[in-house]
C-alpha atoms as a printed R data frame, in Angstrom:
    type eleno elety resid chain resno       x       y       z
1   ATOM     1    CA   MET     A     1 -12.706 -33.521 -10.275
2   ATOM     2    CA   ALA     A     2 -16.333 -34.067 -11.259
3   ATOM     3    CA   LYS     A     3 -17.878 -32.351 -14.272
4   ATOM     4    CA   ILE     A     4 -21.348 -30.859 -14.679
5   ATOM     5    CA   GLN     A     5 -22.967 -30.193 -18.059
6   ATOM     6    CA   ALA     A     6 -26.197 -28.206 -18.341
7   ATOM     7    CA   ARG     A     7 -28.301 -28.044 -21.486
8   ATOM     8    CA   ASN     A     8 -31.099 -25.657 -22.502
9   ATOM     9    CA   VAL     A     9 -29.832 -22.787 -20.350
10  ATOM    10    CA   ASP     A    10 -31.993 -19.696 -20.856
11  ATOM    11    CA   ASP     A    11 -30.170 -17.157 -23.051
12  ATOM    12    CA   ALA     A    12 -30.893 -14.265 -20.678
13  ATOM    13    CA   LEU     A    13 -29.574 -16.260 -17.702
14  ATOM    14    CA   PHE     A    14 -26.429 -17.203 -19.626
15  ATOM    15    CA   ALA     A    15 -25.881 -13.536 -20.523
16  ATOM    16    CA   ARG     A    16 -26.175 -12.494 -16.863
17  ATOM    17    CA   ILE     A    17 -23.672 -15.151 -15.800
18  ATOM    18    CA   GLU     A    18 -21.299 -14.068 -18.550
19  ATOM    19    CA   GLN     A    19 -21.578 -10.393 -17.577
20  ATOM    20    CA   SER     A    20 -20.984 -11.220 -13.907
21  ATOM    21    CA   ALA     A    21 -17.918 -13.278 -14.801
22  ATOM    22    CA   MET     A    22 -16.429 -10.426 -16.835
23  ATOM    23    CA   LYS     A    23 -17.168  -7.895 -14.105
24  ATOM    24    CA   ASN     A    24 -15.515 -10.079 -11.455
25  ATOM    25    CA   GLU     A    25 -12.585 -10.928 -13.750
26  ATOM    26    CA   ARG     A    26 -13.321 -14.643 -13.571
27  ATOM    27    CA   SER     A    27 -13.780 -17.293 -16.209
28  ATOM    28    CA   LEU     A    28 -17.310 -18.412 -16.972
29  ATOM    29    CA   GLU     A    29 -16.621 -21.774 -15.316
30  ATOM    30    CA   GLY     A    30 -15.117 -20.050 -12.277
31  ATOM    31    CA   GLU     A    31 -18.174 -17.833 -11.891
32  ATOM    32    CA   ILE     A    32 -20.499 -20.849 -12.042
33  ATOM    33    CA   ARG     A    33 -18.353 -22.829  -9.565
34  ATOM    34    CA   LEU     A    34 -18.507 -19.946  -7.084
35  ATOM    35    CA   ALA     A    35 -22.277 -19.615  -7.484
36  ATOM    36    CA   LEU     A    36 -22.739 -23.335  -6.919
37  ATOM    37    CA   ALA     A    37 -20.502 -23.264  -3.845
38  ATOM    38    CA   ARG     A    38 -22.582 -20.436  -2.339
39  ATOM    39    CA   GLN     A    39 -25.844 -22.166  -3.170
40  ATOM    40    CA   TYR     A    40 -24.703 -25.511  -1.749
41  ATOM    41    CA   PRO     A    41 -22.408 -24.798   1.214
42  ATOM    42    CA   ASP     A    42 -20.425 -27.584   2.845
43  ATOM    43    CA   VAL     A    43 -22.502 -29.301   5.517
44  ATOM    44    CA   THR     A    44 -19.479 -30.721   7.323
45  ATOM    45    CA   VAL     A    45 -16.540 -29.337   9.250
46  ATOM    46    CA   ASP     A    46 -13.490 -31.612   9.329
47  ATOM    47    CA   GLY     A    47 -15.711 -34.538   8.411
48  ATOM    48    CA   GLU     A    48 -18.333 -33.832  11.091
49  ATOM    49    CA   MET     A    49 -21.914 -32.992  10.229
50  ATOM    50    CA   LEU     A    50 -22.913 -29.403  10.900
51  ATOM    51    CA   THR     A    51 -25.673 -28.705  13.387
52  ATOM    52    CA   GLY     A    52 -28.676 -26.723  12.251
53  ATOM    53    CA   ARG     A    53 -27.275 -23.629  13.980
54  ATOM    54    CA   GLN     A    54 -23.888 -23.997  12.287
55  ATOM    55    CA   ARG     A    55 -25.487 -24.487   8.885
56  ATOM    56    CA   TRP     A    56 -27.681 -21.399   9.367
57  ATOM    57    CA   GLN     A    57 -24.658 -19.338  10.397
58  ATOM    58    CA   LYS     A    58 -22.771 -20.487   7.294
59  ATOM    59    CA   GLU     A    59 -25.710 -19.590   5.060
60  ATOM    60    CA   CYS     A    60 -26.045 -16.153   6.683
61  ATOM    61    CA   GLY     A    61 -22.301 -15.652   6.240
62  ATOM    62    CA   GLY     A    62 -22.598 -16.449   2.532
63  ATOM    63    CA   ARG     A    63 -25.356 -13.859   2.140
64  ATOM    64    CA   LEU     A    64 -23.299 -11.293   4.050
65  ATOM    65    CA   LEU     A    65 -20.370 -11.829   1.687
66  ATOM    66    CA   ALA     A    66 -22.710 -11.498  -1.305
67  ATOM    67    CA   LEU     A    67 -24.085  -8.244   0.145
68  ATOM    68    CA   PHE     A    68 -20.622  -6.813   0.791
69  ATOM    69    CA   GLY     A    69 -19.540  -7.743  -2.724
70  ATOM    70    CA   ARG     A    70 -22.590  -5.989  -4.177
71  ATOM    71    CA   LEU     A    71 -21.990  -2.869  -2.074
72  ATOM    72    CA   SER     A    72 -18.421  -2.817  -3.378
73  ATOM    73    CA   SER     A    73 -19.317  -3.351  -7.057
74  ATOM    74    CA   ASP     A    74 -22.148  -0.789  -6.914
75  ATOM    75    CA   GLY     A    75 -19.793   1.864  -5.515
76  ATOM    76    CA   VAL     A    76 -21.517   2.256  -2.152
77  ATOM    77    CA   LEU     A    77 -18.341   1.812  -0.105
78  ATOM    78    CA   PRO     A    78 -15.840   4.699  -0.134
79  ATOM    79    CA   GLY     A    79 -12.584   3.653  -1.762
80  ATOM    80    CA   SER     A    80 -14.021   0.405  -3.132
81  ATOM    81    CA   ARG     A    81 -12.658  -0.935  -6.412
82  ATOM    82    CA   HIS     A    82 -16.091  -1.603  -7.959
83  ATOM    83    CA   ASP     A    83 -14.948  -5.133  -8.800
84  ATOM    84    CA   GLY     A    84 -17.195  -7.002  -6.383
85  ATOM    85    CA   ARG     A    85 -14.281  -8.127  -4.226
86  ATOM    86    CA   THR     A    86 -14.543  -7.357  -0.528
87  ATOM    87    CA   ARG     A    87 -11.244  -6.425   1.075
88  ATOM    88    CA   ILE     A    88 -10.417  -6.323   4.781
89  ATOM    89    CA   ALA     A    89 -10.432  -2.520   4.565
90  ATOM    90    CA   ASP     A    90 -14.002  -2.648   3.210
91  ATOM    91    CA   LEU     A    91 -15.134  -4.808   6.130
92  ATOM    92    CA   VAL     A    92 -13.526  -2.405   8.597
93  ATOM    93    CA   ARG     A    93 -15.304   0.564   7.005
94  ATOM    94    CA   ILE     A    94 -18.621  -1.286   7.013
95  ATOM    95    CA   ALA     A    95 -18.155  -2.190  10.684
96  ATOM    96    CA   GLN     A    96 -17.409   1.454  11.516
97  ATOM    97    CA   ARG     A    97 -20.618   2.600   9.825
98  ATOM    98    CA   LEU     A    98 -22.561  -0.076  11.686
99  ATOM    99    CA   ASN     A    99 -20.810   0.786  14.967
100 ATOM   100    CA   VAL     A   100 -19.805  -2.834  15.573
101 ATOM   101    CA   SER     A   101 -16.499  -4.637  15.945
102 ATOM   102    CA   PRO     A   102 -14.781  -5.523  12.639
103 ATOM   103    CA   GLY     A   103 -13.895  -8.881  14.191
104 ATOM   104    CA   LEU     A   104 -17.554  -9.620  14.918
105 ATOM   105    CA   LEU     A   105 -18.512  -8.741  11.350
106 ATOM   106    CA   MET     A   106 -15.773 -10.988   9.951
107 ATOM   107    CA   ASP     A   107 -16.820 -13.857  12.200
108 ATOM   108    CA   CYS     A   108 -20.415 -13.498  10.988
109 ATOM   109    CA   ALA     A   109 -19.299 -13.399   7.349
110 ATOM   110    CA   GLU     A   110 -17.269 -16.581   7.878
111 ATOM   111    CA   GLY     A   111 -20.190 -18.311   9.609
112 ATOM   112    CA   GLU     A   112 -18.357 -18.484  12.918
113 ATOM   113    CA   ASP     A   113 -20.772 -16.254  14.821
114 ATOM   114    CA   GLU     A   114 -24.496 -15.554  14.813
115 ATOM   115    CA   LEU     A   115 -25.969 -12.835  12.630
116 ATOM   116    CA   THR     A   116 -28.186 -11.258  15.278
117 ATOM   117    CA   ARG     A   117 -31.430  -9.484  14.533
118 ATOM   118    CA   ASP     A   118 -29.874  -6.240  15.787
119 ATOM   119    CA   LEU     A   119 -26.979  -6.489  13.330
120 ATOM   120    CA   ALA     A   120 -29.330  -7.383  10.466
121 ATOM   121    CA   GLU     A   121 -31.478  -4.355  11.259
122 ATOM   122    CA   ARG     A   122 -28.394  -2.114  11.315
123 ATOM   123    CA   LEU     A   123 -27.482  -3.401   7.870
124 ATOM   124    CA   GLU     A   124 -31.019  -2.621   6.726
125 ATOM   125    CA   THR     A   125 -31.008   0.897   8.169
126 ATOM   126    CA   THR     A   126 -27.530   1.749   6.886
127 ATOM   127    CA   PHE     A   127 -27.385  -0.016   3.518
128 ATOM   128    CA   GLY     A   128 -30.997  -0.908   2.716
129 ATOM   129    CA   ALA     A   129 -30.356  -4.663   2.862
130 ATOM   130    CA   GLY     A   130 -33.415  -6.805   3.570
131 ATOM   131    CA   THR     A   131 -33.474  -8.196   7.110
132 ATOM   132    CA   ASP     A   132 -35.542 -11.184   5.984
133 ATOM   133    CA   TRP     A   133 -33.167 -11.937   3.124
134 ATOM   134    CA   LEU     A   134 -30.126 -11.712   5.408
135 ATOM   135    CA   THR     A   135 -31.529 -14.019   8.073
136 ATOM   136    CA   THR     A   136 -33.605 -16.472   6.011
137 ATOM   137    CA   GLY     A   137 -32.685 -16.037   2.347
138 ATOM   138    CA   ASP     A   138 -36.283 -15.123   1.466
139 ATOM   139    CA   GLY     A   139 -37.097 -11.969  -0.493
140 ATOM   140    CA   MET     A   140 -34.638  -9.591  -2.137
141 ATOM   141    CA   MET     A   141 -31.196  -8.353  -1.156
142 ATOM   142    CA   PHE     A   142 -32.531  -4.776  -1.439
143 ATOM   143    CA   PRO     A   143 -36.330  -4.801  -0.874
144 ATOM   144    CA   LEU     A   144 -38.682  -2.741  -3.017
145 ATOM   145    CA   VAL     A   145 -41.789  -0.853  -1.953
146 ATOM   146    CA   THR     A   146 -44.800  -1.389  -4.244
147 ATOM   147    CA   LEU     A   147 -46.598   1.900  -4.860
148 ATOM   148    CA   GLY     A   148 -49.942   2.957  -6.262
149 ATOM   149    CA   THR     A   149 -51.979  -0.192  -5.556
150 ATOM   150    CA   TYR     A   150 -54.406  -1.139  -2.802
151 ATOM   151    CA   SER     A   151 -52.033  -3.865  -1.631
152 ATOM   152    CA   GLY     A   152 -48.981  -1.605  -1.727
153 ATOM   153    CA   VAL     A   153 -47.796   1.389   0.265
154 ATOM   154    CA   SER     A   154 -49.814   4.612  -0.075
155 ATOM   155    CA   TRP     A   155 -48.319   7.764  -1.597
156 ATOM   156    CA   GLN     A   156 -48.796   9.539   1.735
157 ATOM   157    CA   THR     A   157 -46.859   6.877   3.651
158 ATOM   158    CA   PHE     A   158 -44.005   6.732   1.130
159 ATOM   159    CA   PHE     A   159 -43.516  10.475   0.708
160 ATOM   160    CA   PHE     A   160 -44.098  11.292   4.398
161 ATOM   161    CA   PRO     A   161 -42.845   8.285   6.415
162 ATOM   162    CA   ASP     A   162 -42.413  10.387   9.558
163 ATOM   163    CA   GLY     A   163 -42.881  13.941  10.701
164 ATOM   164    CA   ASP     A   164 -39.377  15.027  11.632
165 ATOM   165    CA   GLU     A   165 -36.981  13.718   8.975
166 ATOM   166    CA   ARG     A   166 -36.292  15.404   5.640
167 ATOM   167    CA   TYR     A   167 -35.953  13.518   2.370
168 ATOM   168    CA   VAL     A   168 -34.848  14.038  -1.212
169 ATOM   169    CA   PHE     A   169 -36.821  12.246  -3.934
170 ATOM   170    CA   GLU     A   170 -35.629  11.075  -7.333
171 ATOM   171    CA   LEU     A   171 -38.370  10.119  -9.798
172 ATOM   172    CA   ILE     A   172 -36.839   7.919 -12.491
173 ATOM   173    CA   ARG     A   173 -38.661   6.883 -15.670
174 ATOM   174    CA   ILE     A   174 -37.408   3.800 -17.486
175 ATOM   175    CA   THR     A   175 -37.182   4.865 -21.115
176 ATOM   176    CA   GLY     A   176 -37.177   2.320 -23.912
177 ATOM   177    CA   GLY     A   177 -36.911  -1.451 -23.794
178 ATOM   178    CA   ARG     A   178 -39.334  -3.966 -22.341
179 ATOM   179    CA   HIS     A   179 -40.219  -1.819 -19.333
180 ATOM   180    CA   ASP     A   180 -40.659   1.540 -21.056
181 ATOM   181    CA   GLY     A   181 -42.592   3.983 -18.880
182 ATOM   182    CA   THR     A   182 -42.046   2.206 -15.555
183 ATOM   183    CA   LEU     A   183 -41.641   4.672 -12.670
184 ATOM   184    CA   MET     A   184 -39.100   4.145  -9.896
185 ATOM   185    CA   ILE     A   185 -38.777   6.548  -6.956
186 ATOM   186    CA   LEU     A   186 -35.732   6.778  -4.687
187 ATOM   187    CA   ARG     A   187 -36.298   8.354  -1.272
188 ATOM   188    CA   GLN     A   188 -33.113   9.385   0.537
189 ATOM   189    CA   ASN     A   189 -32.957  10.545   4.142
190 ATOM   190    CA   GLU     A   190 -30.956  13.780   4.176
191 ATOM   191    CA   LYS     A   191 -29.535  13.031   7.620
192 ATOM   192    CA   THR     A   192 -28.640   9.339   7.470
193 ATOM   193    CA   GLY     A   193 -28.284   8.884   3.714
194 ATOM   194    CA   ALA     A   194 -30.464   5.744   3.815
195 ATOM   195    CA   ILE     A   195 -32.348   5.117   0.561
196 ATOM   196    CA   ALA     A   196 -35.705   3.415   0.049
197 ATOM   197    CA   THR     A   197 -36.839   2.308  -3.410
198 ATOM   198    CA   GLY     A   198 -40.457   2.551  -4.535
199 ATOM   199    CA   LEU     A   199 -41.703   1.017  -7.778
200 ATOM   200    CA   VAL     A   200 -44.905   1.493  -9.767
201 ATOM   201    CA   THR     A   201 -45.603  -1.578 -11.900
202 ATOM   202    CA   GLU     A   202 -49.380  -2.061 -11.867
203 ATOM   203    CA   ALA     A   203 -51.150   1.246 -11.173
204 ATOM   204    CA   PHE     A   204 -49.896   3.146 -14.240
205 ATOM   205    CA   TYR     A   205 -46.913   3.786 -16.457
206 ATOM   206    CA   LEU     A   206 -45.577   7.001 -17.952
207 ATOM   207    CA   GLY     A   207 -46.691   6.520 -21.517
208 ATOM   208    CA   ALA     A   208 -49.672   6.241 -23.858
209 ATOM   209    CA   GLY     A   209 -52.409   3.639 -24.189
210 ATOM   210    CA   MET     A   210 -53.227   2.783 -20.571
211 ATOM   211    CA   GLY     A   211 -56.995   3.036 -20.483
212 ATOM   212    CA   SER     A   212 -59.213   4.704 -17.892
213 ATOM   213    CA   GLY     A   213 -57.815   2.812 -14.888
214 ATOM   214    CA   GLY     A   214 -54.210   3.693 -15.628
215 ATOM   215    CA   TYR     A   215 -54.900   7.335 -16.444
216 ATOM   216    CA   GLY     A   216 -57.088   7.636 -13.365
217 ATOM   217    CA   SER     A   217 -54.282   6.319 -11.150
218 ATOM   218    CA   LEU     A   218 -51.713   8.580 -12.837
219 ATOM   219    CA   LYS     A   219 -53.965  11.611 -12.352
220 ATOM   220    CA   ALA     A   220 -54.427  10.768  -8.665
221 ATOM   221    CA   PHE     A   221 -50.650  10.551  -8.256
222 ATOM   222    CA   LEU     A   222 -49.991  13.876 -10.003
223 ATOM   223    CA   LEU     A   223 -52.726  15.624  -8.025
224 ATOM   224    CA   PHE     A   224 -51.207  14.218  -4.827
225 ATOM   225    CA   LEU     A   225 -47.835  15.721  -5.782
226 ATOM   226    CA   ASN     A   226 -49.505  19.089  -6.423
227 ATOM   227    CA   ALA     A   227 -51.471  19.075  -3.205
228 ATOM   228    CA   HIS     A   228 -48.892  17.744  -0.761
229 ATOM   229    CA   CYS     A   229 -45.361  17.634  -2.171
230 ATOM   230    CA   ARG     A   230 -44.595  21.080  -3.550
231 ATOM   231    CA   ASP     A   231 -42.225  21.815  -0.651
232 ATOM   232    CA   LEU     A   232 -40.287  18.567  -1.112
233 ATOM   233    CA   VAL     A   233 -37.065  18.256  -3.082
234 ATOM   234    CA   MET     A   234 -38.055  16.222  -6.157
235 ATOM   235    CA   ASN     A   235 -35.801  15.663  -9.163
236 ATOM   236    CA   ALA     A   236 -36.790  13.830 -12.352
237 ATOM   237    CA   TYR     A   237 -34.605  11.541 -14.465
238 ATOM   238    CA   VAL     A   238 -34.757   8.984 -17.237
239 ATOM   239    CA   PHE     A   239 -32.952   5.640 -17.086
240 ATOM   240    CA   GLU     A   240 -31.973   4.031 -20.373
241 ATOM   241    CA   PRO     A   241 -31.592   0.221 -20.323
242 ATOM   242    CA   PRO     A   242 -28.282  -1.110 -21.684
243 ATOM   243    CA   GLU     A   243 -30.102  -3.096 -24.387
244 ATOM   244    CA   ALA     A   244 -33.612  -3.197 -25.865
245 ATOM   245    CA   ASP     A   245 -34.596  -6.563 -24.340
246 ATOM   246    CA   PHE     A   246 -33.092  -5.740 -20.944
247 ATOM   247    CA   ASP     A   247 -34.982  -7.495 -18.128
248 ATOM   248    CA   PHE     A   248 -35.495  -4.866 -15.457
249 ATOM   249    CA   TRP     A   249 -36.228  -7.530 -12.843
250 ATOM   250    CA   SER     A   250 -32.735  -8.936 -13.263
251 ATOM   251    CA   VAL     A   251 -31.438  -5.856 -11.407
252 ATOM   252    CA   MET     A   252 -34.370  -4.672  -9.285
253 ATOM   253    CA   GLY     A   253 -33.777  -5.766  -5.729
254 ATOM   254    CA   GLN     A   254 -30.371  -7.175  -6.686
255 ATOM   255    CA   HIS     A   255 -28.503  -3.852  -6.792
256 ATOM   256    CA   HIS     A   256 -28.174  -1.045  -4.287
257 ATOM   257    CA   PRO     A   257 -30.234   2.021  -5.327
258 ATOM   258    CA   VAL     A   258 -27.058   4.002  -6.123
259 ATOM   259    CA   TRP     A   259 -26.588   1.658  -9.102
260 ATOM   260    CA   PHE     A   260 -29.407   3.543 -10.799
261 ATOM   261    CA   ARG     A   261 -27.518   6.832 -10.421
262 ATOM   262    CA   ASP     A   262 -24.756   5.829 -12.802
263 ATOM   263    CA   ALA     A   263 -24.344   8.702 -15.277
264 ATOM   264    CA   ASN     A   264 -23.904   6.170 -18.083
265 ATOM   265    CA   ARG     A   265 -27.459   4.968 -17.516
266 ATOM   266    CA   ARG     A   266 -29.333   7.908 -16.001
267 ATOM   267    CA   SER     A   267 -29.752  11.540 -17.055
268 ATOM   268    CA   PRO     A   268 -31.793  14.532 -15.804
269 ATOM   269    CA   SER     A   269 -35.151  15.135 -17.451
270 ATOM   270    CA   ARG     A   270 -37.976  17.702 -17.487
271 ATOM   271    CA   TRP     A   271 -40.820  15.178 -17.712
272 ATOM   272    CA   LEU     A   272 -42.141  15.825 -14.189
273 ATOM   273    CA   GLN     A   273 -42.102  19.588 -14.616
274 ATOM   274    CA   GLN     A   274 -43.827  19.193 -17.977
275 ATOM   275    CA   VAL     A   275 -46.747  17.052 -16.816
276 ATOM   276    CA   LEU     A   276 -47.361  19.169 -13.710
277 ATOM   277    CA   SER     A   277 -47.568  22.276 -15.894
278 ATOM   278    CA   GLY     A   278 -49.899  20.633 -18.421
279 ATOM   279    CA   GLU     A   279 -47.374  19.788 -21.131
280 ATOM   280    CA   ASP     A   280 -47.285  16.316 -22.689
281 ATOM   281    CA   PRO     A   281 -43.665  15.042 -22.675
282 ATOM   282    CA   GLY     A   282 -44.178  12.657 -25.594
283 ATOM   283    CA   GLU     A   283 -47.792  11.933 -26.549
284 ATOM   284    CA   TRP     A   284 -48.348  10.137 -23.237
285 ATOM   285    CA   PHE     A   285 -51.874  11.545 -23.120
286 ATOM   286    CA   ALA     A   286 -52.782  11.001 -26.770
287 ATOM   287    CA   GLY     A   287 -56.065   9.331 -27.612
288 ATOM   288    CA   GLY     A   288 -58.394  11.655 -25.727
289 ATOM   289    CA   TRP     A   289 -56.661  11.948 -22.352
290 ATOM   290    CA   THR     A   290 -55.486  15.569 -22.504
291 ATOM   291    CA   SER     A   291 -58.209  16.417 -19.952
292 ATOM   292    CA   VAL     A   292 -55.990  14.746 -17.348
293 ATOM   293    CA   LEU     A   293 -53.195  17.184 -18.170
294 ATOM   294    CA   GLU     A   294 -55.584  20.130 -18.046
295 ATOM   295    CA   GLU     A   295 -56.860  19.139 -14.595
296 ATOM   296    CA   VAL     A   296 -53.334  18.641 -13.268
297 ATOM   297    CA   ALA     A   297 -52.186  21.979 -14.701
298 ATOM   298    CA   SER     A   298 -55.181  23.736 -13.148
299 ATOM   299    CA   ALA     A   299 -54.355  22.204  -9.756
300 ATOM   300    CA   SER     A   300 -50.741  23.321 -10.188
301 ATOM   301    CA   ARG     A   301 -51.789  26.934 -10.743
302 ATOM   302    CA   GLU     A   302 -54.071  26.873  -7.716
303 ATOM   303    CA   ALA     A   303 -51.279  25.466  -5.571
304 ATOM   304    CA   LEU     A   304 -48.872  28.295  -6.416
305 ATOM   305    CA   PRO     A   305 -48.378  30.777  -3.531
306 ATOM   306    CA   GLY     A   306 -50.581  33.830  -3.987
307 ATOM   307    CA   ALA     A   307 -52.609  32.305  -6.826
308 ATOM   308    CA   GLY     A   308 -56.332  32.975  -6.596
309 ATOM   309    CA   ARG     A   309 -59.150  30.785  -7.818
310 ATOM   310    CA   GLU     A   310 -61.070  31.659 -10.976
311 ATOM   311    CA   GLY     A   311 -63.182  34.736 -10.362
312 ATOM   312    CA   GLU     A   312 -61.217  35.711  -7.217
313 ATOM   313    CA   PRO     A   313 -58.656  38.506  -6.975
314 ATOM   314    CA   GLU     A   314 -55.058  37.323  -6.840
């Protein structure tokens, strides 16, 4: 058997490979062999060259297996072992949720049948998997919605995607580490259970020292919540990275949103209630920005049912 030796491997990459190997109960070499096999699938069948269609089906099948393994390890599938291994029973349960034949799903995963656009869209609707990623390999396994920027999705569109469905929102602040103050928002459809993930990375962060642009964007967001979202179910949390130099982008888009609900990483917090009522959770508004809190608190009082404006009877 041939040998491959790689030098100057990035320490963070090596750590991720090592963690994945331990989680999947494989040796480090075994984990790397499997990753290489998925990245470079066999282009022949019984010595014959694969057609373009066959190669595409094999590649889609590899991504399906990777998705199913992630759903299992993240605890999305009922009865899964959280070890990243997809059993026949898991495939049957997935097929039932997608309302398709288990045999069809297995054929697609093995590259023996075509991953149709309809099936890819069902996987997106049910599990949040990216249709583009499934069919082409481009993008992320679980796409993210960029919030708070001109090029991203507006607050109105994210919090009110349609008029009839009801949603529960989880506002999660990354606390500590390289990405301290980053805001992630999970939007879950109460009826279907589907979850969309929104991320604020450029507009502002929940912390001190942003400057006028950041505080202006944060104020606009908080005033939007006061004006439009008081009847929504919104819960606030903090997410603590496993280590100080944790690279948030090593998990964003690579894990199902339920991964961020792990009680070992996430805990309830009062930060949202505090800022909406004019209280600084931790010197976020130090350096002359308390006026933002005062304006938000004033808007909160005006938004309360039965509250009158200054000089008006209540």
